[in-house]
Short mmCIF file of C-alpha atoms in Angstrom, two decimals:
data_model
loop_
_atom_site.label_atom_id
_atom_site.label_comp_id
_atom_site.label_asym_id
_atom_site.label_seq_id
_atom_site.Cartn_x
_atom_site.Cartn_y
_atom_site.Cartn_z
CA UNK A 1 -48.90 -59.28 46.45
CA UNK A 2 -46.75 -62.58 46.96
CA UNK A 3 -45.33 -64.11 43.90
CA UNK A 4 -43.73 -67.34 43.54
CA UNK A 5 -40.88 -68.39 41.17
CA UNK A 6 -40.26 -72.01 40.67
CA UNK A 7 -39.26 -74.50 37.99
CA UNK A 8 -35.94 -73.17 37.11
CA UNK A 9 -32.27 -72.93 38.47
CA UNK A 10 -32.03 -70.42 40.85
CA UNK A 11 -28.61 -69.38 41.74
CA UNK A 12 -28.47 -67.71 45.16
CA UNK A 13 -24.63 -66.80 45.29
CA UNK A 14 -24.60 -67.48 49.18
CA UNK A 15 -26.16 -71.09 49.36
CA UNK A 16 -25.86 -72.48 46.28
CA UNK A 17 -28.82 -73.22 44.22
CA UNK A 18 -32.44 -73.41 45.44
CA UNK A 19 -35.74 -74.72 43.77
CA UNK A 20 -37.87 -71.65 44.57
CA UNK A 21 -38.26 -68.05 45.83
CA UNK A 22 -41.09 -66.19 47.43
CA UNK A 23 -41.16 -62.67 47.27
CA UNK A 24 -44.05 -60.14 48.69
CA UNK A 25 -43.83 -56.23 48.11
CA UNK A 26 -40.55 -56.29 46.57
CA UNK A 27 -38.71 -58.28 49.63
CA UNK A 28 -37.56 -61.74 49.14
CA UNK A 29 -39.51 -63.91 51.87
CA UNK A 30 -38.37 -67.25 51.23
CA UNK A 31 -36.11 -69.50 49.68
CA UNK A 32 -35.96 -73.16 49.47
CA UNK A 33 -37.42 -76.56 48.08
CA UNK A 34 -40.31 -76.37 45.66
CA UNK A 35 -42.91 -78.29 47.43
CA UNK A 36 -42.01 -76.48 51.03
CA UNK A 37 -42.30 -73.20 49.46
CA UNK A 38 -45.78 -74.11 47.71
CA UNK A 39 -47.07 -74.43 51.22
CA UNK A 40 -46.16 -71.28 52.33
CA UNK A 41 -47.19 -69.36 49.33
CA UNK A 42 -50.84 -69.99 49.70
CA UNK A 43 -52.58 -67.13 47.54
CA UNK A 44 -49.58 -66.13 45.65
CA UNK A 45 -49.07 -65.31 42.10
CA UNK A 46 -47.04 -68.61 40.70
CA UNK A 47 -44.35 -67.74 37.89
CA UNK A 48 -43.21 -70.90 35.93
CA UNK A 49 -39.22 -70.05 35.26
CA UNK A 50 -39.59 -72.70 32.29
CA UNK A 51 -36.16 -73.85 32.58
CA UNK A 52 -34.42 -70.45 32.96
CA UNK A 53 -31.66 -69.46 35.14
CA UNK A 54 -32.52 -66.63 37.81
CA UNK A 55 -29.77 -65.19 39.53
CA UNK A 56 -29.47 -61.83 41.95
CA UNK A 57 -29.80 -58.74 39.45
CA UNK A 58 -26.35 -57.44 38.76
CA UNK A 59 -24.69 -54.45 40.28
CA UNK A 60 -23.00 -51.70 38.30
CA UNK A 61 -19.81 -51.22 40.57
CA UNK A 62 -18.51 -48.36 38.66
CA UNK A 63 -19.82 -46.12 35.51
CA UNK A 64 -21.02 -42.67 34.57
CA UNK A 65 -24.79 -42.65 34.41
CA UNK A 66 -25.38 -39.12 33.04
CA UNK A 67 -22.29 -39.45 30.61
CA UNK A 68 -23.58 -42.79 29.36
CA UNK A 69 -26.99 -41.17 28.75
CA UNK A 70 -25.47 -38.46 26.91
CA UNK A 71 -23.46 -40.48 24.77
CA UNK A 72 -26.77 -41.57 23.18
CA UNK A 73 -26.97 -37.96 21.59
CA UNK A 74 -23.51 -38.60 20.20
CA UNK A 75 -21.87 -39.69 16.95
CA UNK A 76 -20.52 -43.36 17.45
CA UNK A 77 -17.25 -43.78 16.16
CA UNK A 78 -16.26 -47.53 17.03
CA UNK A 79 -16.51 -48.81 13.62
CA UNK A 80 -14.62 -45.70 11.93
CA UNK A 81 -11.30 -46.54 10.62
CA UNK A 82 -10.21 -43.59 8.50
CA UNK A 83 -10.02 -39.82 8.82
CA UNK A 84 -12.50 -39.88 5.59
CA UNK A 85 -15.17 -42.12 7.49
CA UNK A 86 -14.79 -40.04 10.41
CA UNK A 87 -15.49 -36.33 8.49
CA UNK A 88 -18.39 -38.56 6.64
CA UNK A 89 -19.86 -39.63 9.80
CA UNK A 90 -20.10 -35.97 11.41
CA UNK A 91 -21.36 -34.43 8.03
CA UNK A 92 -24.25 -36.95 7.99
CA UNK A 93 -24.91 -36.38 11.44
CA UNK A 94 -25.20 -32.73 11.23
CA UNK A 95 -27.14 -33.17 7.87
CA UNK A 96 -29.76 -35.85 9.23
CA UNK A 97 -30.29 -34.00 12.51
CA UNK A 98 -30.58 -30.84 11.02
CA UNK A 99 -27.83 -29.29 13.75
CA UNK A 100 -27.92 -25.61 13.30
CA UNK A 101 -24.73 -23.76 12.86
CA UNK A 102 -22.96 -22.76 16.49
CA UNK A 103 -24.35 -25.83 18.11
CA UNK A 104 -21.90 -28.30 19.55
CA UNK A 105 -21.43 -31.75 17.75
CA UNK A 106 -19.81 -34.30 19.93
CA UNK A 107 -18.45 -37.64 18.55
CA UNK A 108 -17.68 -40.94 21.27
CA UNK A 109 -15.75 -43.91 21.14
CA UNK A 110 -12.99 -42.73 19.05
CA UNK A 111 -9.77 -45.18 19.28
CA UNK A 112 -6.53 -44.30 17.43
CA UNK A 113 -5.65 -47.81 17.40
CA UNK A 114 -8.56 -48.55 14.97
CA UNK A 115 -7.22 -46.05 12.47
CA UNK A 116 -5.41 -46.33 9.56
CA UNK A 117 -3.66 -43.44 10.30
CA UNK A 118 -2.87 -45.01 13.89
CA UNK A 119 -3.32 -41.12 15.19
CA UNK A 120 -5.66 -38.40 16.29
CA UNK A 121 -7.00 -36.22 13.92
CA UNK A 122 -5.98 -32.47 13.87
CA UNK A 123 -8.52 -29.43 14.19
CA UNK A 124 -7.85 -28.87 10.49
CA UNK A 125 -9.28 -32.50 9.80
CA UNK A 126 -12.46 -31.46 12.04
CA UNK A 127 -12.64 -28.23 10.26
CA UNK A 128 -13.07 -29.91 6.98
CA UNK A 129 -16.10 -31.92 8.38
CA UNK A 130 -17.78 -29.00 10.05
CA UNK A 131 -16.64 -25.62 9.74
CA UNK A 132 -19.56 -24.03 11.23
CA UNK A 133 -20.14 -25.91 14.12
CA UNK A 134 -17.86 -26.50 17.43
CA UNK A 135 -17.10 -30.32 17.26
CA UNK A 136 -15.40 -32.60 20.02
CA UNK A 137 -14.34 -35.90 19.18
CA UNK A 138 -13.71 -38.05 22.37
CA UNK A 139 -11.28 -41.06 22.87
CA UNK A 140 -13.31 -44.01 23.82
CA UNK A 141 -11.99 -43.99 27.46
CA UNK A 142 -13.26 -40.31 27.88
CA UNK A 143 -9.71 -38.95 29.18
CA UNK A 144 -8.68 -37.47 25.49
CA UNK A 145 -10.54 -35.69 22.82
CA UNK A 146 -9.94 -33.28 19.89
CA UNK A 147 -11.73 -29.88 18.81
CA UNK A 148 -11.85 -27.99 15.67
CA UNK A 149 -11.09 -24.77 15.66
CA UNK A 150 -14.50 -23.20 16.37
CA UNK A 151 -14.55 -25.69 19.35
CA UNK A 152 -11.51 -24.23 20.46
CA UNK A 153 -12.71 -20.61 20.14
CA UNK A 154 -15.62 -21.28 22.04
CA UNK A 155 -13.72 -22.71 25.11
CA UNK A 156 -11.28 -19.70 24.86
CA UNK A 157 -8.35 -21.84 24.02
CA UNK A 158 -5.36 -20.25 22.27
CA UNK A 159 -1.83 -20.98 21.44
CA UNK A 160 -0.97 -18.75 24.27
CA UNK A 161 -3.02 -20.83 26.93
CA UNK A 162 -1.13 -23.19 29.32
CA UNK A 163 -1.40 -26.64 29.86
CA UNK A 164 -3.10 -27.42 33.30
CA UNK A 165 -1.62 -29.44 35.97
CA UNK A 166 -2.28 -33.30 35.27
CA UNK A 167 -3.02 -32.41 31.56
CA UNK A 168 -1.77 -31.34 28.17
CA UNK A 169 -2.84 -28.90 25.33
CA UNK A 170 -1.76 -30.14 22.03
CA UNK A 171 0.88 -28.04 20.05
CA UNK A 172 2.81 -28.36 17.08
CA UNK A 173 5.21 -25.75 15.49
CA UNK A 174 3.79 -23.18 17.97
CA UNK A 175 0.10 -24.14 16.78
CA UNK A 176 -2.68 -25.91 18.56
CA UNK A 177 -3.74 -29.35 17.15
CA UNK A 178 -6.75 -29.64 18.71
CA UNK A 179 -5.78 -32.23 21.00
CA UNK A 180 -6.81 -32.11 24.73
CA UNK A 181 -5.60 -34.64 27.28
CA UNK A 182 -6.76 -35.53 30.71
CA UNK A 183 -7.22 -32.24 32.87
CA UNK A 184 -7.03 -30.28 29.58
CA UNK A 185 -9.97 -31.80 28.28
CA UNK A 186 -12.01 -32.07 31.39
CA UNK A 187 -11.84 -28.58 32.58
CA UNK A 188 -13.75 -27.40 29.17
CA UNK A 189 -16.38 -30.39 29.47
CA UNK A 190 -18.91 -27.72 31.21
CA UNK A 191 -18.75 -25.52 28.19
CA UNK A 192 -19.68 -27.99 25.61
CA UNK A 193 -23.50 -27.58 24.76
CA UNK A 194 -26.09 -29.33 26.74
CA UNK A 195 -29.09 -31.12 25.15
CA UNK A 196 -32.44 -29.81 25.70
CA UNK A 197 -34.77 -30.92 28.70
CA UNK A 198 -36.69 -33.19 26.25
CA UNK A 199 -33.87 -34.78 24.88
CA UNK A 200 -32.46 -35.32 28.40
CA UNK A 201 -35.36 -36.80 29.59
CA UNK A 202 -35.57 -39.17 26.68
CA UNK A 203 -32.25 -40.41 26.83
CA UNK A 204 -31.83 -40.84 30.75
CA UNK A 205 -35.19 -43.27 30.38
CA UNK A 206 -33.32 -44.92 27.25
CA UNK A 207 -30.03 -45.37 29.46
CA UNK A 208 -31.95 -46.83 32.48
CA UNK A 209 -33.77 -49.36 29.70
CA UNK A 210 -30.21 -50.13 28.62
CA UNK A 211 -28.65 -50.84 31.95
CA UNK A 212 -31.61 -53.08 32.77
CA UNK A 213 -31.54 -54.79 29.20
CA UNK A 214 -27.92 -56.11 30.77
CA UNK A 215 -29.49 -57.22 34.07
CA UNK A 216 -28.59 -54.15 36.14
CA UNK A 217 -30.82 -52.64 38.91
CA UNK A 218 -28.11 -50.61 40.50
CA UNK A 219 -26.18 -48.26 38.86
CA UNK A 220 -23.56 -45.64 39.54
CA UNK A 221 -22.60 -41.62 38.94
CA UNK A 222 -18.92 -42.08 39.08
CA UNK A 223 -18.24 -38.30 39.37
CA UNK A 224 -21.12 -35.90 40.48
CA UNK A 225 -20.31 -32.02 40.52
CA UNK A 226 -22.70 -28.93 41.58
CA UNK A 227 -23.29 -28.10 37.72
CA UNK A 228 -25.38 -31.43 37.72
CA UNK A 229 -27.60 -30.41 40.51
CA UNK A 230 -30.29 -29.08 38.39
CA UNK A 231 -30.24 -32.14 36.30
CA UNK A 232 -30.64 -34.48 39.12
CA UNK A 233 -33.45 -32.25 40.44
CA UNK A 234 -35.17 -32.73 37.10
CA UNK A 235 -34.82 -36.31 37.11
CA UNK A 236 -36.26 -36.65 40.84
CA UNK A 237 -39.06 -34.20 40.18
CA UNK A 238 -40.27 -36.09 37.09
CA UNK A 239 -39.94 -39.39 39.04
CA UNK A 240 -38.01 -40.58 36.20
CA UNK A 241 -35.54 -42.80 38.14
CA UNK A 242 -36.26 -46.52 38.64
CA UNK A 243 -32.98 -47.78 39.15
CA UNK A 244 -31.29 -47.46 42.34
CA UNK A 245 -28.27 -44.75 41.54
CA UNK A 246 -25.09 -44.04 43.75
CA UNK A 247 -23.60 -41.07 43.32
CA UNK A 248 -20.04 -40.03 43.92
CA UNK A 249 -19.34 -36.30 44.67
CA UNK A 250 -16.33 -34.81 43.01
CA UNK A 251 -13.96 -33.68 46.13
CA UNK A 252 -13.06 -30.41 44.80
CA UNK A 253 -16.80 -29.06 43.21
CA UNK A 254 -19.63 -30.61 45.28
CA UNK A 255 -20.51 -28.07 48.04
CA UNK A 256 -23.85 -27.70 46.52
CA UNK A 257 -24.45 -31.12 45.72
CA UNK A 258 -23.98 -32.28 49.16
CA UNK A 259 -26.25 -29.60 50.72
CA UNK A 260 -29.28 -30.27 48.40
CA UNK A 261 -29.19 -34.08 48.63
CA UNK A 262 -28.32 -33.93 52.32
CA UNK A 263 -30.95 -36.62 53.08
CA UNK A 264 -29.57 -38.77 50.52
CA UNK A 265 -25.93 -39.34 51.98
CA UNK A 266 -25.58 -42.98 52.46
CA UNK A 267 -29.26 -43.87 52.05
CA UNK A 268 -31.79 -43.80 49.01
CA UNK A 269 -34.72 -41.29 48.43
CA UNK A 270 -36.39 -41.43 45.19
CA UNK A 271 -33.70 -44.01 44.02
CA UNK A 272 -30.77 -41.73 44.61
CA UNK A 273 -28.18 -42.17 47.34
CA UNK A 274 -24.76 -40.08 47.89
CA UNK A 275 -22.16 -42.76 48.17
CA UNK A 276 -19.07 -40.66 48.82
CA UNK A 277 -16.28 -38.90 47.06
CA UNK A 278 -14.35 -39.71 43.91
CA UNK A 279 -10.98 -38.42 42.87
CA UNK A 280 -8.75 -38.99 39.91
CA UNK A 281 -5.27 -39.83 40.43
CA UNK A 282 -4.11 -40.59 36.61
CA UNK A 283 -5.34 -41.32 33.09
CA UNK A 284 -5.55 -44.31 30.76
CA UNK A 285 -3.00 -47.06 29.73
CA UNK A 286 -4.17 -47.25 26.10
CA UNK A 287 -4.05 -43.76 26.25
CA UNK A 288 -0.35 -43.63 27.54
CA UNK A 289 -1.51 -41.27 30.39
CA UNK A 290 -1.37 -43.81 32.91
CA UNK A 291 0.90 -43.00 35.65
CA UNK A 292 3.41 -45.96 35.93
CA UNK A 293 6.36 -46.93 37.86
CA UNK A 294 8.30 -48.00 34.57
CA UNK A 295 8.47 -46.32 31.54
CA UNK A 296 5.92 -47.31 28.53
CA UNK A 297 7.42 -49.67 26.00
CA UNK A 298 9.17 -47.45 23.34
CA UNK A 299 8.75 -44.08 25.07
CA UNK A 300 12.15 -43.29 26.30
CA UNK A 301 11.62 -42.55 30.03
CA UNK A 302 8.15 -41.32 29.76
CA UNK A 303 5.84 -42.84 32.58
CA UNK A 304 2.52 -41.01 32.22
CA UNK A 305 2.18 -38.68 34.84
CA UNK A 306 -0.13 -37.83 38.15
CA UNK A 307 -3.21 -35.73 38.30
CA UNK A 308 -2.97 -34.93 41.74
CA UNK A 309 -0.24 -34.05 44.27
CA UNK A 310 0.45 -36.32 47.30
CA UNK A 311 -0.63 -33.76 49.50
CA UNK A 312 -4.15 -33.41 47.51
CA UNK A 313 -4.82 -36.93 47.55
CA UNK A 314 -3.92 -37.23 51.55
CA UNK A 315 -6.11 -34.12 51.94
CA UNK A 316 -8.98 -35.83 49.95
CA UNK A 317 -8.42 -39.27 51.83
CA UNK A 318 -8.55 -37.64 55.44
CA UNK A 319 -11.54 -35.71 54.76
CA UNK A 320 -13.64 -38.72 53.52
CA UNK A 321 -11.99 -40.55 56.92
CA UNK A 322 -13.19 -37.56 59.05
CA UNK A 323 -16.49 -37.61 57.69
CA UNK A 324 -16.95 -41.17 57.54
CA UNK A 325 -17.96 -41.56 54.01
CA UNK A 326 -16.55 -43.66 51.15
CA UNK A 327 -14.08 -42.40 48.69
CA UNK A 328 -13.11 -43.91 45.19
CA UNK A 329 -9.75 -43.16 43.61
CA UNK A 330 -9.36 -43.77 40.17
CA UNK A 331 -6.01 -45.47 39.86
CA UNK A 332 -5.05 -47.49 36.41
CA UNK A 333 -1.26 -47.33 36.47
CA UNK A 334 1.10 -48.83 39.49
CA UNK A 335 2.22 -45.21 40.38
CA UNK A 336 -0.80 -44.02 40.99
CA UNK A 337 -2.11 -47.12 43.24
CA UNK A 338 1.37 -46.53 45.10
CA UNK A 339 0.11 -43.03 45.62
CA UNK A 340 -3.13 -43.85 46.98
CA UNK A 341 -1.63 -46.80 48.83
CA UNK A 342 0.97 -44.55 50.73
CA UNK A 343 -1.71 -41.52 51.31
CA UNK A 344 -3.95 -44.22 52.73
CA UNK A 345 -1.22 -45.60 55.25
CA UNK A 346 -0.64 -41.83 56.07
CA UNK A 347 -3.87 -41.11 57.02
CA UNK A 348 -4.08 -44.44 59.01
CA UNK A 349 -0.94 -43.42 60.96
CA UNK A 350 -3.04 -40.26 61.80
CA UNK A 351 -5.63 -42.37 63.84
CA UNK A 352 -8.08 -42.70 60.94
CA UNK A 353 -8.62 -46.30 60.32
CA UNK A 354 -10.33 -46.70 56.80
CA UNK A 355 -11.61 -50.01 57.23
CA UNK A 356 -14.97 -48.73 58.25
CA UNK A 357 -15.42 -46.55 55.04
CA UNK A 358 -14.54 -49.25 52.25
CA UNK A 359 -12.07 -47.36 50.08
CA UNK A 360 -12.12 -48.49 46.51
CA UNK A 361 -9.68 -48.47 44.08
CA UNK A 362 -11.09 -48.08 40.71
CA UNK A 363 -9.48 -49.68 37.46
CA UNK A 364 -6.58 -51.25 38.82
CA UNK A 365 -5.52 -51.95 35.58
CA UNK A 366 -1.83 -52.38 36.19
CA UNK A 367 -1.84 -52.55 39.80
CA UNK A 368 1.17 -54.29 40.72
CA UNK A 369 1.17 -57.99 42.50
CA UNK A 370 3.70 -56.40 45.08
CA UNK A 371 0.90 -54.29 45.76
CA UNK A 372 -1.63 -56.63 46.62
CA UNK A 373 -0.78 -57.27 50.42
CA UNK A 374 -0.98 -53.47 50.89
CA UNK A 375 -4.17 -53.50 49.45
CA UNK A 376 -5.34 -56.35 51.87
CA UNK A 377 -3.93 -54.59 54.96
CA UNK A 378 -5.46 -51.40 54.74
CA UNK A 379 -7.87 -52.87 53.05
CA UNK A 380 -8.61 -51.26 49.52
CA UNK A 381 -11.46 -52.86 47.55
CA UNK A 382 -10.33 -52.89 43.97
CA UNK A 383 -12.87 -52.54 41.16
CA UNK A 384 -11.45 -53.90 38.09
CA UNK A 385 -12.05 -52.94 34.37
CA UNK A 386 -11.53 -56.40 33.49
CA UNK A 387 -12.82 -56.17 30.23
CA UNK A 388 -9.63 -54.10 29.08
CA UNK A 389 -8.15 -57.68 28.24
CA UNK A 390 -10.55 -57.87 25.44
CA UNK A 391 -10.93 -54.24 24.28
CA UNK A 392 -7.69 -52.86 24.94
CA UNK A 393 -5.44 -55.99 25.46
CA UNK A 394 -3.58 -56.16 22.59
CA UNK A 395 -2.78 -52.19 22.77
CA UNK A 396 -1.58 -52.92 26.48
CA UNK A 397 1.01 -55.61 24.78
CA UNK A 398 1.88 -52.83 22.48
CA UNK A 399 2.26 -50.33 25.27
CA UNK A 400 3.82 -52.57 28.03
CA UNK A 401 5.17 -55.92 26.56
CA UNK A 402 3.52 -58.99 26.78
CA UNK A 403 4.95 -60.14 30.43
CA UNK A 404 3.55 -56.83 31.81
CA UNK A 405 0.15 -56.81 30.03
CA UNK A 406 -0.34 -60.41 31.25
CA UNK A 407 -1.15 -59.05 34.57
CA UNK A 408 -3.61 -56.36 33.77
CA UNK A 409 -6.94 -56.83 36.16
CA UNK A 410 -5.13 -59.26 38.35
CA UNK A 411 -8.26 -60.95 39.93
CA UNK A 412 -6.74 -64.31 39.99
CA UNK A 413 -3.80 -63.04 42.35
CA UNK A 414 -6.22 -61.03 44.20
CA UNK A 415 -8.46 -63.74 44.85
CA UNK A 416 -5.82 -66.17 45.81
CA UNK A 417 -4.56 -62.98 48.38
CA UNK A 418 -8.15 -63.46 49.74
CA UNK A 419 -8.86 -59.79 48.50
CA UNK A 420 -12.32 -59.00 47.63
CA UNK A 421 -12.86 -57.36 44.28
CA UNK A 422 -15.51 -56.23 42.00
CA UNK A 423 -16.00 -55.63 38.19
CA UNK A 424 -17.22 -52.75 36.07
CA UNK A 425 -17.43 -51.49 32.50
CA UNK A 426 -16.85 -47.51 33.28
CA UNK A 427 -19.78 -46.57 30.52
CA UNK A 428 -19.86 -44.87 28.54
CA UNK A 429 -16.40 -46.40 27.87
CA UNK A 430 -17.74 -49.47 26.99
CA UNK A 431 -21.45 -50.92 27.11
CA UNK A 432 -22.38 -52.00 30.66
CA UNK A 433 -22.55 -55.91 29.63
CA UNK A 434 -21.91 -57.67 32.74
CA UNK A 435 -22.08 -61.44 30.70
CA UNK A 436 -19.11 -60.02 28.35
CA UNK A 437 -17.30 -58.98 31.51
CA UNK A 438 -17.90 -62.33 33.30
CA UNK A 439 -16.67 -63.83 30.10
CA UNK A 440 -13.44 -61.60 29.83
CA UNK A 441 -12.50 -62.66 33.48
CA UNK A 442 -12.47 -66.28 32.97
CA UNK A 443 -11.25 -66.32 29.42
CA UNK A 444 -8.65 -63.21 29.31
CA UNK A 445 -8.82 -63.07 25.65
CA UNK A 446 -7.89 -60.05 23.57
CA UNK A 447 -9.44 -59.27 20.31
CA UNK A 448 -6.95 -60.89 18.38
CA UNK A 449 -7.11 -63.95 20.36
CA UNK A 450 -4.35 -63.57 22.58
CA UNK A 451 -4.67 -64.87 25.94
CA UNK A 452 -3.42 -62.34 28.65
CA UNK A 453 -2.17 -64.04 31.90
CA UNK A 454 -3.26 -67.61 32.23
CA UNK A 455 -2.74 -67.38 35.91
CA UNK A 456 -5.10 -64.42 36.30
CA UNK A 457 -8.16 -66.22 34.99
CA UNK A 458 -11.06 -66.92 37.78
CA UNK A 459 -13.74 -69.07 37.84
CA UNK A 460 -17.23 -68.18 36.80
CA UNK A 461 -18.63 -67.98 40.30
CA UNK A 462 -16.06 -66.05 41.39
CA UNK A 463 -16.81 -63.73 38.27
CA UNK A 464 -20.42 -63.52 39.34
CA UNK A 465 -19.97 -63.03 42.44
CA UNK A 466 -17.76 -59.90 41.64
CA UNK A 467 -20.97 -58.43 40.00
CA UNK A 468 -23.42 -59.42 42.41
CA UNK A 469 -22.57 -59.80 46.30
CA UNK A 470 -19.16 -58.20 46.30
CA UNK A 471 -20.66 -55.25 44.40
CA UNK A 472 -23.37 -55.12 46.84
CA UNK A 473 -20.69 -55.02 49.63
CA UNK A 474 -18.99 -52.18 47.91
CA UNK A 475 -22.23 -50.17 48.40
CA UNK A 476 -22.53 -51.20 51.95
CA UNK A 477 -25.69 -52.91 50.93
CA UNK A 478 -24.56 -56.50 51.05
CA UNK A 479 -27.63 -57.11 53.68
CA UNK A 480 -29.93 -55.74 51.31
CA UNK A 481 -28.96 -57.04 48.00
CA UNK A 482 -26.49 -59.22 45.81
CA UNK A 483 -27.78 -62.38 46.67
CA UNK A 484 -31.07 -64.51 46.75
CA UNK A 485 -31.76 -64.32 50.50
CA UNK A 486 -34.95 -63.67 52.75
CA UNK A 487 -35.09 -60.32 53.77
CA UNK A 488 -33.17 -58.87 50.46
CA UNK A 489 -34.42 -57.01 47.21
CA UNK A 490 -36.32 -58.92 44.89
CA UNK A 491 -34.04 -57.85 42.51
CA UNK A 492 -33.41 -60.53 39.86
CA UNK A 493 -31.95 -61.52 36.43
CA UNK A 494 -33.49 -64.44 34.37
CA UNK A 495 -31.11 -65.72 31.67
CA UNK A 496 -31.55 -68.14 28.68
CA UNK A 497 -28.75 -70.47 30.04
CA UNK A 498 -27.00 -71.15 33.28
CA UNK A 499 -23.84 -69.55 33.34
CA UNK A 500 -22.20 -72.34 35.73
CA UNK A 501 -23.10 -75.26 32.83
CA UNK A 502 -22.18 -74.08 29.78
CA UNK A 503 -18.53 -73.35 28.24
CA UNK A 504 -16.45 -70.35 28.70
CA UNK A 505 -16.96 -69.45 25.09
CA UNK A 506 -20.70 -69.64 25.38
CA UNK A 507 -21.12 -67.34 28.32
CA UNK A 508 -20.88 -64.10 26.07
CA UNK A 509 -23.66 -65.31 24.15
CA UNK A 510 -25.97 -65.74 27.08
CA UNK A 511 -29.00 -63.64 26.86
CA UNK A 512 -31.01 -61.77 29.42
CA UNK A 513 -34.41 -62.41 29.30
CA UNK A 514 -35.98 -60.48 32.13
CA UNK A 515 -34.69 -58.26 34.75
CA UNK A 516 -36.67 -57.73 37.86
CA UNK A 517 -36.49 -54.55 39.94
CA UNK A 518 -38.17 -54.91 43.72
CA UNK A 519 -40.55 -57.73 42.21
CA UNK A 520 -41.53 -55.75 39.41
CA UNK A 521 -40.42 -56.35 35.72
CA UNK A 522 -38.50 -53.62 34.29
CA UNK A 523 -37.16 -55.31 31.09
CA UNK A 524 -38.39 -58.05 28.75
CA UNK A 525 -36.33 -59.19 26.08
CA UNK A 526 -39.18 -60.58 24.03
CA UNK A 527 -40.75 -56.89 24.39
CA UNK A 528 -38.03 -55.29 22.90
CA UNK A 529 -37.77 -57.83 20.02
CA UNK A 530 -41.44 -57.08 19.02
#
């Protein structure tokens, strides 16, 4: 079936604007002037855009799909500002949902910077809220968390349990505080209770609808492990995926995953493909666990710490290069970025050019300007979490000082160097709101209204490219997605205003009216509002 879209503003992302687009069976067949397109579109269904703005659908360059879905079953703590409110939220959730004793209760979105206490609760505070349920309260970044006493017991954590490399188990006066950091938290997440099959089916559909409501049609599973194989088999058997999903395998724990989904490596089947590997090199800057070359402000000589040795990083990159698979490395601090750069160069010196696998540097919050030349030479593809400017910019000022915080997510400097980059939201860390991210990249305002790095601001068009055509390139899909061009998928987003014509402050208020995947409407705002 043919469909002709006209009478709106169509931003192609490659050839400026167009008056009309023709698609057939989910593929764009022609783009051009309205009269010429009408002549080509005999028998086509005509869609009057009625002045709306059409863009290629947005592409999620990095998030954690299953974690985002699961977060919809967790207690939201973003608005909590005292330990008293935190305890009440947990009690209300248990009572309202009739959670049986012994079942895990998980809360998300905690940020000590928002709290009057300016710190994490102890296990004793959580015991007061839920003495008969194991509890995990996760930091908004997902890198840290606190368990109550029962949660620690279920995980087998005692005061004699040693902190793992690249992580920390909180102790004070020889007693457990309940605080778990980086690998000390990650290694126990599999112990935390899983939802029922019915709950999972509901939230995975809900999560896809949420991505679609933000104009996104391609999403990511940013760390996929063998333990997730049954989950994805269930999603596939139930035909539940309608967004394209790119999964990245945990380098250390994915043998079964890669065997089970071997026919999905670098190509889609039932909307799933394996994009490559993922490794973590450090933590989060707002949690002061990102690995830095210079100390944190007010922290003495403390610079954060790595989560992998040089040799482990080198082996991971070399494995990806030998297998000709892409690799994504989580690097927030500049020391972590330095480690990634050094090990990439070492692999290249051994005769494995990396350009063909397009290695990605995820987050790059504190990527140094002096490191950009190396990023360009290898080349690495930075995917910036630029919304940090708004959500944690004020925290970065406290942690690093204004001068250093000015250069978080240095998209402006990267662009001037001719470096291609993408943007992401790392959901469930924040909602996958692409238009908010575009606004953050062009305005660079913190929650308190401070401008971070005037020189790092970019144009609206460059910000839109980062979430469309450049994100498609990151997935080796620039020939299939990311722009409105004949031969590509008919993946579109319709907006109520043209982001190229409104003021910077208005961009954040633009509404997604429809999202279209392969020519089919998968989200319509008016239906959600009824």
